[in-house]
Amino acid sequence: MKLNEQQINTLEALLERHNPDDSLNKNEVHGVLSALNVGPIDLTLIEKVNFILWGEAISDQVKGEQNEICDLVAMLDKEISAQLLSSEELELPCDLDLENNNNSFQDWLTGFFDAFFIDEKLWYQENEDDIAQMLLPFFACYLELEDEELQKIRKDKKVLQRIADDIPYALQDLYLFFHNRS
């Protein structure tokens, strides 16, 4: 079941109320859940909610209004998981267009990297070269990361846009790598 606009707005309002200084927006939440679904980091729903609320993967009892946050995050998490399980291209909540300072895409990438950096070493544990290759589109498009090699890639806007357009496929590749083992 897909979250509707009212549920997304409710989730954003609840996140803002519980963490007004550092609350995540809908694109950042989607990025966090995307990384947690495709990658090797295994958190419970409560840990995911706590990470989204406070930036920490801690186990805590969710009470009162936080139950609604938990329900909405669970719905979004299931939506992402179902798309990945069906081998569908993951539908991102933002346009992948890098022109016109697309802040919503950068927000999604911020959320993705927030989750990625929970335990970066775990991502590279099994096959560093393949994982680095699959993660390259994310690193190249995330403008907050300063790196000489990434700057070279970013100079050619057409190539960078093609790389950005590959992110849904890279998400599926990462998911298959980490979750389809016999």
Coordinates of N, CA and C in Angstrom, one line a residue, residues 2-5 7-9 11-12 24-35 76-77 79-80 83 89-97 102-112 138 164 167-168 171:
K2 N 0.6 2.1 -0.9 CA 1.4 3.3 -1.1 C 0.9 4.4 -0.2
L3 N 1.8 5.2 0.5 CA 1.4 6.3 1.3 C 0.8 7.4 0.4
N4 N -0.3 7.9 0.8 CA -0.9 9.0 0.1 C -0.3 10.4 0.6
E5 N -0.7 11.4 -0.1 CA -0.1 12.7 0.2 C -0.4 13.2 1.6
Q7 N -0.9 11.2 4.2 CA 0.0 10.5 5.1 C 1.4 11.0 5.1
I8 N 1.9 11.3 4.0 CA 3.2 11.9 3.9 C 3.3 13.2 4.6
N9 N 2.3 14.1 4.4 CA 2.3 15.3 5.2 C 2.2 15.1 6.7
L11 N 3.3 12.5 8.3 CA 4.6 12.0 8.7 C 5.6 13.2 8.9
E12 N 5.7 14.0 7.9 CA 6.6 15.2 8.0 C 6.3 16.1 9.2
L24 N 13.8 15.1 9.5 CA 14.0 14.7 8.1 C 12.7 15.0 7.3
N25 N 12.9 15.4 6.0 CA 11.7 15.6 5.2 C 11.4 14.2 4.5
K26 N 10.3 14.2 3.7 CA 9.9 12.9 3.1 C 10.9 12.3 2.2
N27 N 11.7 13.2 1.5 CA 12.7 12.6 0.6 C 13.9 12.0 1.4
E28 N 14.3 12.7 2.5 CA 15.3 12.1 3.3 C 14.9 10.8 4.0
V29 N 13.7 10.8 4.5 CA 13.1 9.5 5.1 C 13.2 8.4 4.1
H30 N 12.7 8.7 2.8 CA 12.7 7.7 1.8 C 14.1 7.2 1.5
G31 N 15.1 8.2 1.5 CA 16.5 7.8 1.2 C 17.0 6.9 2.3
V32 N 16.7 7.2 3.6 CA 17.2 6.4 4.7 C 16.6 5.0 4.5
L33 N 15.3 4.9 4.3 CA 14.7 3.6 4.2 C 15.2 2.8 3.0
S34 N 15.4 3.5 1.9 CA 16.0 2.9 0.7 C 17.3 2.2 1.0
A35 N 18.2 3.0 1.6 CA 19.5 2.4 2.0 C 19.4 1.3 2.9
L76 N 5.7 3.0 4.6 CA 6.7 3.4 3.6 C 7.8 2.3 3.4
D77 N 8.3 1.8 4.5 CA 9.3 0.7 4.5 C 8.8 -0.5 3.7
E79 N 6.4 -0.5 1.5 CA 6.3 -0.1 0.1 C 7.6 -0.2 -0.7
I80 N 8.7 0.3 -0.1 CA 10.0 0.2 -0.7 C 10.4 -1.3 -0.8
Q83 N 8.6 -3.1 -3.6 CA 9.1 -2.8 -4.9 C 10.4 -3.5 -5.2
E89 N 11.6 -1.3 -10.7 CA 12.5 -0.1 -10.5 C 11.9 0.7 -9.3
L90 N 12.7 0.9 -8.3 CA 12.3 1.6 -7.1 C 11.9 3.0 -7.5
E91 N 10.6 3.4 -7.2 CA 10.1 4.7 -7.5 C 10.5 5.7 -6.4
L92 N 11.4 6.6 -6.8 CA 11.9 7.6 -5.8 C 10.8 8.7 -5.7
P93 N 10.8 9.4 -4.5 CA 9.8 10.5 -4.3 C 10.2 11.8 -4.9
C94 N 11.3 11.8 -5.7 CA 11.8 13.0 -6.3 C 12.3 12.7 -7.7
D95 N 12.4 13.8 -8.5 CA 13.0 13.8 -9.8 C 14.5 13.6 -9.7
L96 N 15.0 12.8 -10.6 CA 16.5 12.6 -10.7 C 17.2 13.7 -11.5
D97 N 16.5 14.7 -11.9 CA 17.1 15.7 -12.7 C 18.1 16.5 -11.9
N102 N 18.3 20.7 -8.0 CA 17.3 19.8 -7.5 C 17.5 19.4 -6.0
N103 N 17.0 20.2 -5.1 CA 17.2 20.0 -3.7 C 16.5 18.7 -3.2
S104 N 15.4 18.3 -3.8 CA 14.7 17.1 -3.3 C 15.5 15.9 -3.6
F105 N 16.2 15.8 -4.7 CA 17.1 14.7 -5.0 C 18.3 14.7 -4.0
Q106 N 18.9 15.9 -3.7 CA 20.0 16.0 -2.8 C 19.5 15.5 -1.4
D107 N 18.3 15.9 -1.0 CA 17.7 15.5 0.2 C 17.6 13.9 0.3
W108 N 17.1 13.3 -0.8 CA 17.0 11.9 -0.8 C 18.4 11.3 -0.6
L109 N 19.4 11.8 -1.3 CA 20.8 11.3 -1.2 C 21.3 11.5 0.2
T110 N 21.0 12.6 0.9 CA 21.4 12.9 2.3 C 20.8 11.8 3.2
G111 N 19.5 11.4 3.0 CA 19.0 10.3 3.8 C 19.6 9.0 3.5
F112 N 19.9 8.7 2.2 CA 20.6 7.5 1.8 C 21.9 7.4 2.5
F138 N 25.7 7.1 -6.6 CA 25.2 7.8 -5.4 C 26.3 8.8 -5.0
A164 N 23.0 9.6 -12.8 CA 21.8 9.8 -11.9 C 20.6 9.0 -12.3
I167 N 20.5 5.4 -10.9 CA 20.3 5.2 -9.5 C 19.2 4.1 -9.1
P168 N 18.1 4.2 -9.7 CA 17.1 3.1 -9.4 C 17.6 1.7 -9.8
L171 N 20.1 0.7 -7.1 CA 19.4 0.3 -5.9 C 19.0 -1.2 -6.0

